Short mmCIF file of C-alpha atoms in Angstrom, two decimals:
data_model
loop_
_atom_site.label_atom_id
_atom_site.label_comp_id
_atom_site.label_asym_id
_atom_site.label_seq_id
_atom_site.Cartn_x
_atom_site.Cartn_y
_atom_site.Cartn_z
CA MET A 750 -112.37 -173.35 -81.76
CA SER A 751 -111.58 -176.86 -80.64
CA ALA A 752 -114.44 -178.86 -82.10
CA ILE A 753 -117.44 -178.50 -84.37
CA GLN A 754 -120.59 -180.41 -83.45
CA HIS A 755 -123.23 -181.53 -85.96
CA GLY A 756 -126.89 -181.02 -85.34
CA ARG A 757 -128.59 -178.57 -82.97
CA ARG A 758 -126.44 -177.26 -80.19
CA LYS A 759 -127.71 -177.18 -76.70
CA GLY A 760 -126.65 -174.55 -74.23
CA GLN A 761 -125.03 -175.47 -70.95
CA PRO A 762 -126.87 -175.03 -67.71
CA ARG A 763 -126.29 -171.72 -65.83
CA SER A 764 -124.87 -173.51 -62.84
CA ALA A 765 -122.23 -175.37 -64.89
CA PRO A 766 -118.82 -173.65 -64.67
CA GLU A 767 -117.00 -172.63 -67.83
CA GLN A 768 -114.36 -175.12 -68.93
CA ARG A 769 -111.16 -173.67 -70.41
CA PRO A 770 -108.50 -176.24 -71.38
CA ASN A 771 -105.03 -175.15 -70.52
CA ASP A 772 -103.07 -177.41 -72.85
CA ALA A 773 -103.40 -180.23 -75.38
CA ASN A 774 -103.30 -183.03 -72.83
CA GLU A 775 -106.07 -181.53 -70.78
CA LEU A 776 -108.15 -181.00 -73.99
CA SER A 777 -107.71 -184.66 -75.03
CA MET A 778 -108.63 -185.81 -71.59
CA GLN A 779 -111.82 -183.70 -71.34
CA ALA A 780 -113.12 -183.94 -75.01
CA ASP A 781 -114.84 -187.02 -76.36
CA ILE A 782 -112.90 -188.24 -79.37
CA ARG A 783 -116.10 -189.53 -80.97
CA LYS A 784 -117.58 -186.08 -81.06
CA VAL A 785 -114.50 -184.33 -82.59
CA THR A 786 -114.74 -183.29 -86.28
CA ILE A 787 -111.59 -183.12 -88.42
CA LEU A 788 -111.52 -180.34 -91.10
CA SER A 789 -109.66 -180.28 -94.37
CA LYS A 790 -107.29 -177.47 -95.35
CA ASN A 791 -109.73 -175.99 -97.87
CA ASP A 792 -112.52 -175.92 -95.29
CA TRP A 793 -110.17 -174.33 -92.78
CA ASN A 794 -109.14 -171.68 -95.34
CA ARG A 795 -112.74 -171.07 -96.27
CA ILE A 796 -113.71 -170.63 -92.64
CA GLN A 797 -110.76 -168.31 -92.01
CA TYR A 798 -111.68 -166.24 -95.09
CA GLN A 799 -115.28 -165.92 -93.94
CA LEU A 800 -114.15 -164.79 -90.54
CA ASN A 801 -111.43 -162.30 -91.76
CA ARG A 802 -113.03 -161.26 -95.02
CA LYS A 803 -113.04 -157.50 -94.31
CA GLN A 804 -109.40 -157.42 -93.29
CA ILE A 805 -108.36 -159.51 -96.29
CA GLU A 806 -110.35 -157.33 -98.70
CA ALA A 807 -108.87 -154.15 -97.22
CA GLU A 808 -105.35 -155.56 -97.48
CA ARG A 809 -105.98 -156.52 -101.12
CA LEU A 810 -107.23 -153.03 -102.01
CA ARG A 811 -104.25 -151.46 -100.24
CA GLN A 812 -101.85 -153.66 -102.12
CA LYS A 813 -103.59 -152.90 -105.40
CA LYS A 814 -103.41 -149.14 -104.70
CA ALA A 815 -99.72 -149.46 -103.80
CA ASP A 816 -99.02 -151.29 -107.08
CA GLU A 817 -100.83 -148.61 -109.08
CA ASP A 818 -98.90 -145.85 -107.29
CA ALA A 819 -95.63 -147.63 -107.96
CA LYS A 820 -96.48 -147.91 -111.67
CA ILE A 821 -97.43 -144.20 -111.84
CA ASN A 822 -94.24 -143.17 -110.10
CA SER A 823 -92.13 -145.33 -112.38
CA CYS A 824 -93.83 -143.75 -115.41
CA LYS A 825 -93.21 -140.30 -114.05
CA GLU A 826 -89.57 -141.15 -113.46
CA ILE A 827 -89.26 -142.38 -117.02
CA VAL A 828 -90.88 -139.35 -118.71
CA LYS A 829 -89.51 -136.85 -116.25
CA ASN A 830 -86.48 -135.99 -118.33
CA TRP A 831 -88.22 -136.09 -121.71
CA THR A 832 -88.12 -132.69 -123.49
CA ASN A 833 -90.54 -133.43 -126.31
CA THR A 834 -93.58 -133.66 -124.04
CA LEU A 835 -95.89 -130.94 -122.67
CA ALA A 836 -94.81 -131.65 -119.09
CA GLY A 837 -91.14 -131.54 -120.12
CA GLN A 838 -91.57 -128.23 -121.93
CA ARG A 839 -93.45 -126.78 -118.94
CA GLN A 840 -90.72 -127.97 -116.59
CA LYS A 841 -88.03 -126.46 -118.82
CA LYS A 842 -89.86 -123.11 -118.87
CA LEU A 843 -90.22 -123.19 -115.09
CA GLU A 844 -86.50 -123.84 -114.65
CA ALA A 845 -85.63 -121.03 -117.08
CA ARG A 846 -87.99 -118.67 -115.18
CA LYS A 847 -86.41 -119.70 -111.88
CA LEU A 848 -82.91 -118.95 -113.22
CA ARG A 849 -84.10 -115.58 -114.56
CA LEU A 850 -85.70 -114.63 -111.25
CA GLU A 851 -82.54 -115.61 -109.34
CA LYS A 852 -80.45 -113.46 -111.68
CA GLU A 853 -82.83 -110.51 -111.27
CA GLU A 854 -82.74 -111.00 -107.47
CA GLU A 855 -78.93 -110.90 -107.50
CA GLU A 856 -79.01 -107.70 -109.58
CA LYS A 857 -81.56 -106.16 -107.18
CA LYS A 858 -79.38 -107.11 -104.20
CA ALA A 859 -76.39 -105.43 -105.85
CA ILE A 860 -78.52 -102.32 -106.51
CA ASP A 861 -79.75 -102.38 -102.89
CA ILE A 862 -76.16 -102.56 -101.63
CA GLU A 863 -75.21 -99.58 -103.80
CA GLU A 864 -78.30 -97.68 -102.62
CA ALA A 865 -77.48 -98.47 -98.98
CA LYS A 866 -73.93 -97.18 -99.47
CA TYR A 867 -75.30 -94.03 -101.14
CA GLN A 868 -77.86 -93.45 -98.35
CA ALA A 869 -75.16 -94.00 -95.72
CA GLN A 870 -72.99 -91.41 -97.46
CA LYS A 871 -75.96 -88.99 -97.61
CA ARG A 872 -76.69 -89.54 -93.91
CA LYS A 873 -73.05 -88.96 -93.07
CA GLU A 874 -73.06 -85.72 -95.09
CA ALA A 875 -76.33 -84.62 -93.42
CA ILE A 876 -74.88 -85.35 -89.97
CA GLU A 877 -71.72 -83.42 -90.80
CA LYS A 878 -73.83 -80.53 -92.12
CA ALA A 879 -76.00 -80.57 -89.00
CA LYS A 880 -72.92 -80.60 -86.76
CA THR A 881 -71.46 -77.69 -88.74
CA GLN A 882 -74.71 -75.71 -88.51
CA GLN A 883 -74.98 -76.48 -84.81
CA TYR A 884 -71.40 -75.35 -84.33
CA TYR A 885 -72.15 -72.15 -86.25
CA GLN A 886 -75.14 -71.53 -83.94
CA SER A 887 -72.96 -71.43 -80.80
CA ASP A 888 -72.60 -68.02 -79.19
CA ARG A 889 -68.87 -67.72 -79.68
CA VAL A 890 -68.95 -68.68 -83.39
CA LYS A 891 -71.89 -66.33 -83.95
CA GLN A 892 -69.91 -63.56 -82.27
CA PHE A 893 -66.92 -64.37 -84.49
CA HIS A 894 -69.13 -64.36 -87.58
CA GLY A 895 -70.50 -61.01 -86.44
CA ALA A 896 -66.94 -59.71 -86.33
CA LEU A 897 -66.40 -61.19 -89.81
CA LEU A 898 -69.51 -59.37 -91.01
CA LEU A 899 -68.20 -56.17 -89.41
CA THR A 900 -64.91 -56.68 -91.31
CA GLU A 901 -66.81 -57.07 -94.58
CA VAL A 902 -68.94 -54.02 -93.73
CA LEU A 903 -65.85 -51.94 -93.07
CA LYS A 904 -64.40 -53.07 -96.38
CA GLU A 905 -67.66 -52.22 -98.13
CA ARG A 906 -67.79 -48.86 -96.36
CA GLU A 907 -64.32 -48.00 -97.59
CA ALA A 908 -65.37 -48.93 -101.13
CA GLN A 909 -68.54 -46.82 -100.82
CA LEU A 910 -66.55 -43.83 -99.53
CA GLU A 911 -64.20 -44.14 -102.47
CA LEU A 912 -67.19 -44.35 -104.84
CA ALA A 913 -68.77 -41.27 -103.23
CA ARG A 914 -65.53 -39.36 -103.59
CA LEU A 915 -65.33 -40.24 -107.27
CA LYS A 916 -69.00 -39.31 -107.84
CA SER A 917 -68.62 -35.95 -106.10
CA LYS A 918 -65.56 -35.21 -108.20
CA HIS A 919 -67.54 -36.10 -111.35
CA THR A 920 -70.61 -33.91 -110.47
CA GLU A 921 -68.90 -30.74 -109.22
CA GLY A 922 -70.17 -28.52 -112.11
CA LYS A 923 -73.80 -29.70 -112.09
CA ASP A 924 -74.79 -28.49 -108.61
CA LYS A 925 -75.46 -24.84 -109.61
CA GLU A 926 -77.98 -25.75 -112.32
CA TRP A 927 -79.76 -28.09 -109.93
CA VAL A 928 -80.03 -25.35 -107.26
CA GLU A 929 -81.54 -22.89 -109.77
CA GLN A 930 -84.04 -25.47 -110.92
CA GLN A 931 -85.04 -26.14 -107.31
CA GLN A 932 -85.45 -22.38 -106.67
CA ARG A 933 -87.79 -21.98 -109.66
CA GLU A 934 -89.87 -24.95 -108.55
CA PHE A 935 -90.05 -23.54 -105.01
CA GLU A 936 -91.32 -20.14 -106.21
CA GLU A 937 -93.93 -21.79 -108.45
CA ALA A 938 -95.13 -23.88 -105.50
CA ILE A 939 -95.48 -20.73 -103.32
CA ARG A 940 -97.56 -19.02 -106.02
CA GLN A 941 -99.87 -22.04 -106.31
CA ASP A 942 -100.31 -22.11 -102.52
CA GLN A 943 -101.35 -18.43 -102.48
CA LEU A 944 -103.98 -19.00 -105.18
CA GLU A 945 -105.43 -21.95 -103.28
CA ALA A 946 -105.47 -19.93 -100.03
CA SER A 947 -107.48 -17.08 -101.66
CA LYS A 948 -109.94 -19.63 -103.06
CA ARG A 949 -110.41 -21.16 -99.61
CA ASN A 950 -111.06 -17.69 -98.08
CA ARG A 951 -113.85 -17.04 -100.57
CA GLU A 952 -115.45 -20.37 -99.82
CA ARG A 953 -115.32 -19.70 -96.06
CA GLN A 954 -117.05 -16.32 -96.54
CA ASP A 955 -119.89 -17.93 -98.52
CA ILE A 956 -120.33 -20.55 -95.83
CA ALA A 957 -120.41 -17.84 -93.11
CA LEU A 958 -123.22 -15.96 -94.91
CA PHE A 959 -125.23 -19.18 -95.30
CA GLN A 960 -124.80 -20.06 -91.61
CA THR A 961 -125.88 -16.52 -90.55
CA ALA A 962 -129.13 -16.88 -92.52
CA GLN A 963 -129.71 -20.29 -90.93
CA ILE A 964 -129.22 -18.80 -87.43
CA LYS A 965 -131.82 -16.09 -88.06
CA THR A 966 -134.31 -18.68 -89.31
CA HIS A 967 -133.73 -20.83 -86.21
CA ILE A 968 -134.20 -17.82 -83.86
CA LYS A 969 -137.54 -16.96 -85.48
CA GLN A 970 -138.70 -20.58 -85.22
CA ASN A 971 -137.68 -20.70 -81.54
CA ASP A 972 -139.72 -17.54 -80.78
CA GLU A 973 -142.81 -19.11 -82.31
CA ASP A 974 -142.24 -22.33 -80.33
CA VAL A 975 -141.92 -20.34 -77.07
CA LYS A 976 -145.19 -18.49 -77.75
CA ASN A 977 -147.02 -21.75 -78.42
CA ASP A 978 -145.53 -23.35 -75.30
CA ARG A 979 -146.66 -20.38 -73.16
CA SER A 980 -150.29 -20.61 -74.37
CA GLU A 981 -150.30 -24.36 -73.86
CA GLY A 982 -148.86 -23.90 -70.34
CA GLU A 983 -151.65 -21.47 -69.39
CA GLU A 984 -154.27 -23.95 -70.53
CA LEU A 985 -152.58 -26.75 -68.57
CA GLN A 986 -152.43 -24.53 -65.46
CA ARG A 987 -156.17 -23.83 -65.67
CA LEU A 988 -156.90 -27.56 -65.98
CA ALA A 989 -154.56 -28.27 -63.04
CA VAL A 990 -156.46 -25.81 -60.80
CA GLN A 991 -159.74 -27.42 -61.77
CA HIS A 992 -158.31 -30.89 -61.10
CA HIS A 993 -157.02 -29.74 -57.70
CA MET A 994 -160.46 -28.49 -56.68
CA GLU A 995 -162.09 -31.77 -57.71
CA LYS A 996 -159.40 -33.68 -55.80
CA ARG A 997 -160.05 -31.61 -52.64
CA ARG A 998 -163.78 -32.40 -52.80
CA LEU A 999 -163.05 -36.10 -53.14
CA GLU A 1000 -160.61 -35.97 -50.24
CA ALA A 1001 -163.22 -34.27 -48.05
CA ILE A 1002 -165.72 -37.04 -48.84
CA ARG A 1003 -163.13 -39.75 -48.12
CA ARG A 1004 -162.06 -37.98 -44.90
CA ASP A 1005 -165.67 -38.03 -43.62
CA GLU A 1006 -165.89 -41.72 -44.42
CA ARG A 1007 -162.59 -42.45 -42.64
CA GLN A 1008 -163.72 -40.43 -39.60
CA GLN A 1009 -166.91 -42.49 -39.39
CA LEU A 1010 -164.91 -45.72 -39.73
CA MET A 1011 -162.43 -44.55 -37.09
CA ASN A 1012 -165.26 -43.81 -34.62
CA ASP A 1013 -166.60 -47.34 -35.13
CA ASN A 1014 -163.14 -48.81 -34.60
CA VAL A 1015 -162.55 -46.73 -31.45
CA LYS A 1016 -165.82 -47.95 -30.03
CA GLN A 1017 -164.94 -51.54 -30.86
CA ILE A 1018 -161.45 -51.15 -29.29
CA ALA A 1019 -163.00 -49.72 -26.14
CA ASP A 1020 -165.24 -52.81 -25.86
CA VAL A 1021 -162.22 -55.06 -26.29
CA GLU A 1022 -160.25 -53.14 -23.63
CA ARG A 1023 -163.16 -53.41 -21.23
CA MET A 1024 -163.31 -57.18 -21.73
CA LYS A 1025 -159.53 -57.44 -21.20
CA GLU A 1026 -159.82 -55.51 -17.91
CA ILE A 1027 -162.55 -57.88 -16.71
CA GLN A 1028 -160.42 -60.89 -17.65
CA LYS A 1029 -157.37 -59.31 -15.97
CA LEU A 1030 -159.33 -58.91 -12.71
CA GLN A 1031 -160.35 -62.54 -12.87
CA GLU A 1032 -156.76 -63.59 -13.50
CA GLU A 1033 -155.48 -61.52 -10.55
CA GLU A 1034 -157.96 -63.30 -8.24
CA GLU A 1035 -156.62 -66.67 -9.38
CA ASP A 1036 -152.86 -65.79 -9.37
CA GLU A 1037 -152.16 -67.23 -5.93
CA GLU A 1038 -153.65 -70.63 -6.75
CA CYS A 1039 -152.19 -70.67 -10.27
CA ASN A 1040 -148.68 -70.01 -8.93
CA ILE A 1041 -148.88 -73.34 -7.05
CA PHE A 1042 -149.82 -75.21 -10.21
CA ALA A 1043 -147.44 -73.43 -12.60
CA ARG A 1044 -147.18 -76.06 -15.28
CA ALA A 1045 -150.88 -76.80 -15.28
CA LYS A 1046 -151.64 -73.10 -15.41
CA ARG A 1047 -149.43 -72.57 -18.48
CA LYS A 1048 -151.37 -75.24 -20.28
CA MET A 1049 -154.70 -73.76 -19.24
CA MET A 1050 -153.50 -70.27 -20.14
CA LYS A 1051 -152.79 -71.46 -23.65
CA LEU A 1052 -156.30 -72.90 -23.85
CA ARG A 1053 -157.72 -69.70 -22.42
CA ALA A 1054 -155.75 -67.56 -24.88
CA GLU A 1055 -157.06 -69.66 -27.75
CA LYS A 1056 -160.59 -69.33 -26.38
CA GLU A 1057 -160.19 -65.56 -25.97
CA ARG A 1058 -158.85 -65.33 -29.49
CA GLN A 1059 -161.85 -67.31 -30.66
CA LEU A 1060 -164.26 -65.09 -28.67
CA HIS A 1061 -162.55 -62.00 -30.01
CA ASN A 1062 -162.85 -63.27 -33.55
CA GLU A 1063 -166.50 -64.15 -32.99
CA LYS A 1064 -167.10 -60.71 -31.56
CA GLN A 1065 -165.36 -59.10 -34.51
CA GLU A 1066 -167.50 -61.13 -36.87
CA ARG A 1067 -170.60 -60.18 -34.89
CA LEU A 1068 -169.64 -56.52 -34.96
CA GLU A 1069 -169.02 -56.75 -38.68
CA ARG A 1070 -172.45 -58.31 -39.18
CA ILE A 1071 -173.96 -55.60 -37.01
CA ARG A 1072 -172.09 -52.93 -38.98
CA HIS A 1073 -173.27 -54.33 -42.29
CA LYS A 1074 -176.76 -54.72 -40.95
CA LEU A 1075 -176.78 -51.17 -39.62
CA GLY A 1076 -175.44 -49.89 -42.91
CA ALA A 1077 -178.21 -51.65 -44.80
CA GLN A 1078 -180.79 -50.38 -42.37
CA MET A 1079 -179.41 -46.84 -42.65
CA LYS A 1080 -179.87 -46.96 -46.39
CA GLU A 1081 -183.39 -48.39 -46.13
CA ARG A 1082 -184.68 -46.43 -43.21
CA LEU A 1083 -182.93 -43.27 -42.17
CA ASP A 1084 -185.77 -42.16 -39.84
CA ASP A 1085 -185.62 -44.98 -37.26
CA GLU A 1086 -181.78 -45.27 -37.26
CA ASP A 1087 -181.37 -44.58 -33.51
CA GLU A 1088 -184.01 -47.15 -32.47
CA ARG A 1089 -182.42 -49.87 -34.57
CA ILE A 1090 -178.92 -49.14 -33.22
CA LEU A 1091 -180.18 -49.29 -29.62
CA ALA A 1092 -181.92 -52.58 -30.32
CA ALA A 1093 -178.79 -54.04 -31.86
CA VAL A 1094 -176.66 -52.84 -28.92
CA ALA A 1095 -179.11 -54.30 -26.43
CA GLU A 1096 -179.07 -57.59 -28.30
CA SER A 1097 -175.23 -57.65 -28.29
CA GLU A 1098 -175.10 -56.84 -24.56
CA ALA A 1099 -177.54 -59.67 -23.77
CA LYS A 1100 -175.47 -62.10 -25.81
CA ARG A 1101 -172.26 -60.92 -24.11
CA THR A 1102 -173.85 -61.48 -20.68
CA ARG A 1103 -174.79 -65.06 -21.63
CA GLU A 1104 -171.29 -65.73 -22.90
CA GLU A 1105 -169.71 -64.40 -19.68
CA ALA A 1106 -171.94 -66.73 -17.61
CA GLU A 1107 -170.88 -69.67 -19.79
CA ASN A 1108 -167.22 -68.68 -19.40
CA GLN A 1109 -167.58 -68.58 -15.61
CA THR A 1110 -169.07 -72.09 -15.61
CA LYS A 1111 -166.27 -73.38 -17.80
CA HIS A 1112 -163.70 -71.71 -15.55
CA ASP A 1113 -165.03 -73.48 -12.44
CA GLY A 1114 -164.79 -76.86 -14.19
CA MET A 1115 -161.31 -75.99 -15.39
CA ARG A 1116 -160.12 -75.28 -11.82
CA GLN A 1117 -161.33 -78.66 -10.64
CA SER A 1118 -159.51 -80.40 -13.49
CA ILE A 1119 -156.36 -78.42 -12.63
CA ALA A 1120 -156.46 -79.61 -8.99
CA LYS A 1121 -156.88 -83.23 -10.12
CA HIS A 1122 -154.09 -82.86 -12.63
CA ARG A 1123 -151.78 -81.38 -9.95
CA ILE A 1124 -152.19 -84.46 -7.71
CA GLU A 1125 -151.45 -86.79 -10.64
CA GLN A 1126 -148.38 -84.75 -11.61
CA LEU A 1127 -146.97 -84.90 -8.05
CA LYS A 1128 -147.24 -88.69 -8.05
CA LEU A 1129 -145.57 -88.89 -11.44
CA GLN A 1130 -142.75 -86.62 -10.25
CA GLU A 1131 -142.06 -88.82 -7.22
CA GLU A 1132 -141.93 -91.95 -9.43
CA GLU A 1133 -139.67 -90.24 -11.95
CA ALA A 1134 -137.32 -89.06 -9.16
CA ALA A 1135 -136.96 -92.64 -7.83
CA ALA A 1136 -136.34 -93.99 -11.34
CA ASN A 1137 -133.77 -91.25 -12.00
CA ARG A 1138 -131.89 -92.12 -8.79
CA MET A 1139 -131.67 -95.76 -9.88
CA LYS A 1140 -130.48 -94.73 -13.34
CA GLU A 1141 -127.82 -92.45 -11.87
CA ILE A 1142 -126.48 -95.31 -9.70
CA GLU A 1143 -126.31 -97.61 -12.75
CA MET A 1144 -124.74 -94.85 -14.87
CA LEU A 1145 -122.05 -94.28 -12.18
CA ALA A 1146 -121.08 -97.96 -12.30
CA VAL A 1147 -120.99 -97.88 -16.11
CA ARG A 1148 -118.80 -94.76 -16.06
CA LYS A 1149 -116.35 -96.37 -13.63
CA GLU A 1150 -116.02 -99.40 -15.91
CA ALA A 1151 -115.64 -97.15 -18.96
CA ASP A 1152 -112.90 -95.16 -17.19
CA ARG A 1153 -111.03 -98.36 -16.40
CA ILE A 1154 -111.27 -99.56 -20.02
CA PHE A 1155 -110.24 -96.14 -21.29
CA LYS A 1156 -107.20 -96.09 -19.01
CA ALA A 1157 -106.14 -99.56 -20.23
CA ASN A 1158 -106.60 -98.49 -23.87
CA GLU A 1159 -104.58 -95.34 -23.32
CA GLU A 1160 -101.74 -97.36 -21.79
CA GLU A 1161 -101.80 -99.71 -24.79
CA LYS A 1162 -101.81 -96.74 -27.17
CA ARG A 1163 -98.82 -95.23 -25.33
CA LYS A 1164 -96.86 -98.47 -25.72
CA ARG A 1165 -97.74 -98.72 -29.42
CA LYS A 1166 -96.83 -95.08 -29.92
CA PHE A 1167 -93.43 -95.62 -28.27
CA GLU A 1168 -92.73 -98.64 -30.50
CA GLU A 1169 -93.81 -96.72 -33.63
CA ASP A 1170 -91.60 -93.79 -32.63
CA GLN A 1171 -88.63 -96.14 -32.26
CA LYS A 1172 -89.30 -97.63 -35.70
CA LEU A 1173 -89.74 -94.19 -37.21
CA MET A 1174 -86.47 -93.02 -35.64
CA GLY A 1175 -84.63 -95.97 -37.14
CA PHE A 1176 -86.26 -95.29 -40.51
CA HIS A 1177 -85.20 -91.63 -40.32
CA PHE A 1178 -81.60 -92.61 -39.51
CA LYS A 1179 -81.66 -94.98 -42.46
CA GLN A 1180 -83.02 -92.25 -44.72
CA ILE A 1181 -80.32 -89.83 -43.52
CA ASP A 1182 -77.62 -92.37 -44.38
CA GLU A 1183 -79.17 -92.98 -47.80
CA ILE A 1184 -79.38 -89.24 -48.49
CA LYS A 1185 -75.72 -88.80 -47.51
CA ASP A 1186 -74.73 -91.65 -49.82
CA LYS A 1187 -76.78 -90.16 -52.65
CA GLU A 1188 -75.28 -86.72 -52.11
CA GLN A 1189 -71.75 -88.19 -52.09
CA LYS A 1190 -72.46 -90.15 -55.24
CA SER A 1191 -74.04 -87.11 -56.91
CA HIS A 1192 -71.02 -85.00 -55.96
CA GLU A 1193 -68.65 -87.57 -57.46
CA GLU A 1194 -70.78 -87.73 -60.62
CA ASP A 1195 -70.78 -83.92 -60.84
CA LEU A 1196 -66.98 -83.88 -60.53
CA ALA A 1197 -66.64 -86.53 -63.24
CA GLN A 1198 -69.05 -84.63 -65.48
CA ALA A 1199 -67.15 -81.39 -64.81
CA ASN A 1200 -63.91 -83.07 -65.89
CA VAL A 1201 -65.59 -84.33 -69.06
CA ASN A 1202 -66.99 -80.85 -69.73
CA MET A 1203 -63.54 -79.34 -69.22
CA GLY A 1204 -62.12 -81.70 -71.80
CA LEU A 1205 -64.90 -80.84 -74.25
CA ILE A 1206 -64.42 -77.11 -73.67
CA GLU A 1207 -60.67 -77.41 -74.32
CA LEU A 1208 -61.35 -79.40 -77.52
CA GLU A 1209 -63.90 -76.83 -78.64
CA GLU A 1210 -61.43 -74.02 -77.90
CA ARG A 1211 -58.73 -75.68 -80.02
CA GLN A 1212 -61.17 -76.22 -82.90
CA PHE A 1213 -62.37 -72.62 -82.67
CA GLN A 1214 -58.85 -71.21 -82.62
CA GLU A 1215 -57.93 -73.32 -85.65
CA TYR A 1216 -61.05 -72.17 -87.54
CA ALA A 1217 -60.52 -68.52 -86.50
CA GLY A 1218 -56.83 -68.64 -87.56
CA LYS A 1219 -57.79 -69.85 -91.03
CA VAL A 1220 -60.44 -67.14 -91.45
CA ILE A 1221 -58.12 -64.36 -90.19
CA GLY A 1222 -55.34 -65.52 -92.50
CA HIS A 1223 -57.72 -65.51 -95.48
CA CYS A 1224 -58.96 -62.01 -94.58
CA ASP A 1225 -55.38 -60.73 -94.21
CA LYS A 1226 -54.59 -61.99 -97.67
CA ALA A 1227 -57.74 -60.29 -99.05
CA GLY A 1228 -56.75 -56.95 -97.49
CA ARG A 1229 -59.49 -56.80 -94.86
CA ASN A 1230 -59.27 -55.04 -91.49
CA THR A 1231 -58.93 -58.00 -89.06
CA TYR A 1232 -58.97 -56.09 -85.76
CA ALA A 1233 -62.54 -57.12 -84.93
CA LEU A 1234 -61.79 -60.75 -85.89
CA LYS A 1235 -58.70 -60.89 -83.68
CA LYS A 1236 -60.64 -59.37 -80.78
CA ALA A 1237 -63.50 -61.88 -81.18
CA ALA A 1238 -61.06 -64.80 -81.59
CA ARG A 1239 -59.02 -64.14 -78.48
CA GLU A 1240 -58.67 -66.97 -75.98
CA GLY A 1241 -61.54 -67.64 -73.55
CA ALA A 1242 -65.27 -68.14 -74.13
CA GLY A 1243 -67.98 -66.01 -72.57
CA GLY A 1244 -67.53 -62.68 -74.34
CA GLY A 1245 -66.51 -60.81 -71.21
CA LEU A 1246 -63.70 -58.33 -70.63
CA GLY A 1247 -62.19 -60.08 -67.60
CA PRO A 1248 -59.16 -62.39 -67.38
CA VAL A 1249 -59.30 -66.03 -68.50
CA PHE A 1250 -60.04 -68.60 -65.78
CA PRO A 1251 -57.95 -71.70 -66.51
CA GLY A 1252 -59.64 -73.75 -63.81
CA LYS A 1253 -63.13 -72.96 -65.13
CA GLY A 1254 -62.72 -74.26 -68.66
CA GLY A 1255 -60.90 -71.21 -69.93
CA ILE A 1256 -63.96 -68.92 -69.80
CA ARG A 1257 -63.63 -65.14 -69.83
CA PRO A 1258 -66.23 -63.63 -67.44
CA SER A 1259 -67.65 -60.12 -67.25
CA TYR A 1260 -67.45 -57.88 -64.17
CA MET A 1261 -70.19 -55.39 -63.35
CA VAL A 1262 -69.88 -52.22 -61.32
CA GLN A 1263 -71.61 -52.16 -57.94
CA ASP A 1264 -74.16 -49.40 -58.61
CA LYS A 1265 -77.58 -49.07 -60.18
CA SER A 1266 -76.19 -48.73 -63.72
CA GLY A 1267 -74.87 -52.34 -63.77
CA VAL A 1268 -72.51 -51.68 -66.69
CA GLN A 1269 -69.45 -53.82 -67.43
CA MET A 1270 -66.15 -52.61 -66.07
CA PRO A 1271 -63.58 -51.42 -68.64
CA HIS A 1272 -60.39 -53.26 -69.51
CA TYR A 1273 -58.12 -50.41 -70.53
CA GLN A 1274 -55.24 -49.09 -68.39
CA ARG A 1275 -54.45 -45.50 -67.50
CA ASP A 1276 -51.99 -43.51 -65.37
CA THR A 1277 -54.36 -43.86 -62.41
CA THR A 1278 -53.55 -47.58 -62.39
CA GLU A 1279 -49.86 -46.90 -61.85
CA GLU A 1280 -50.72 -44.41 -59.16
CA THR A 1281 -52.91 -46.96 -57.37
CA LYS A 1282 -50.12 -49.53 -57.55
CA LYS A 1283 -47.71 -47.04 -56.07
CA ASN A 1284 -50.07 -46.26 -53.20
CA ILE A 1285 -50.48 -49.96 -52.40
CA TYR A 1286 -47.11 -51.55 -53.21
CA GLY A 1287 -44.85 -48.48 -52.87
CA ASP A 1288 -42.17 -47.31 -55.24
CA GLY A 1289 -40.73 -49.67 -57.80
CA GLN A 1290 -41.90 -51.52 -60.86
CA THR A 1291 -44.41 -54.33 -60.41
CA ASN A 1292 -46.35 -56.62 -62.75
CA LYS A 1293 -49.18 -57.19 -60.30
CA ARG A 1294 -52.65 -56.15 -61.37
CA LEU A 1295 -55.16 -54.56 -59.02
CA GLY A 1296 -58.77 -55.66 -58.75
CA PHE A 1297 -60.46 -56.00 -62.13
CA VAL A 1298 -58.16 -53.62 -64.08
CA TRP A 1299 -55.79 -55.35 -66.50
#
């Protein structure tokens, strides 16, 4: 704001440009000094306050709030360490609770550490127990334990034999009394068996008498049933004869009726055959002309067959009506039966004559239509032949073009096939190289694994021999027979009777005979072994073993 004008202010015209002084000299040059108003400091402050009242009020409230917060914080800082106030007592209790919780947490951590150590020890013991049980479940250890059980059984058997010897020595004089007691009981049992056998014989006799009486009663009842059946059969036979006679009368009546019906049918069939012969004669007269117009004739023959079928059906219906009419007339008037039949036959013959004349007229019209149709068909055939020739020429050109395209496609396919075969061959060579590399790597891994397994087998053998030596020593001290233990603990796993294979992990295989029995070969030596050695190596001592005998 550069100046304040008194009175009403007038706006500048729209066309007048806005004047913005750039500096004090330009302002003094443009403004009229007589129109400038000078303000006092109070007025200036008042105007500034009115313009920035919201900002000033907000700043004042903020400052006031900051002063209040500072006072509150200073009060809190002053009373913070006081112990005779509610807040101080609460703070003291909270600090004491915090110290107590920290102490409890430390104690819990110490307990957790002790528990972790205890659980780790338990896990270690469980793992050791599992390893021991797994070791005991191996075949060789189970076989050794079986030998240990056999050793204990032999020891127990010796103790039982000694106990039996002592018991027999103690009970030598009591056997005679026991034998006599058994003899008396045996005789008493025989006597009781004889009494029971006699009782059973009496019961069987009573049952036999009862069954004999039952048989006689059943025979008498069967005789009465046979007599009743015979009388009933005679009555049924008489009724059957009577029924047969009635049936024969009925069959005679039905046979007469069938004979009458057959005569009517034969007469009707004869009429039909006569009409067929007439039609056949007409067809033979027209064969030569119909052979020329074969296709037209087939069509007309179908129409004729349908018409004949229709005429035959109409005739059958007419004959049926005549038959029914004659039957009714025969029932009403038996005296003038012949006259009525002749009248009906004459009427049917007259109607047949009219129908034949109509058929002849229709046949003449049909022949004219056939001739017209033949001419039209010949024209159509000529047109179709010309069109077919044009189509064949066009089809030949299309086939030639198709053959050319097919040949080009086949050549392209052959080239693509050759390229694909080359790619496939390269892929196969690559696969072969990869398979060889994999097989070589697998072989090396198998060898490394075999070496590891050999080391494990040797370690297991040393552990087993150590364990077996301790057990055998303990059994020797206890006076047990340790032959089975020594046999089970001999060097080489596998349980066989053959020699130990050092290169195969120290296993002891079994050898089977080559026959259907499949038993294991023995390991003992006899004089025949020396004889076999002599036959092979000649005279002289030798330590060589032959085959699987050792």
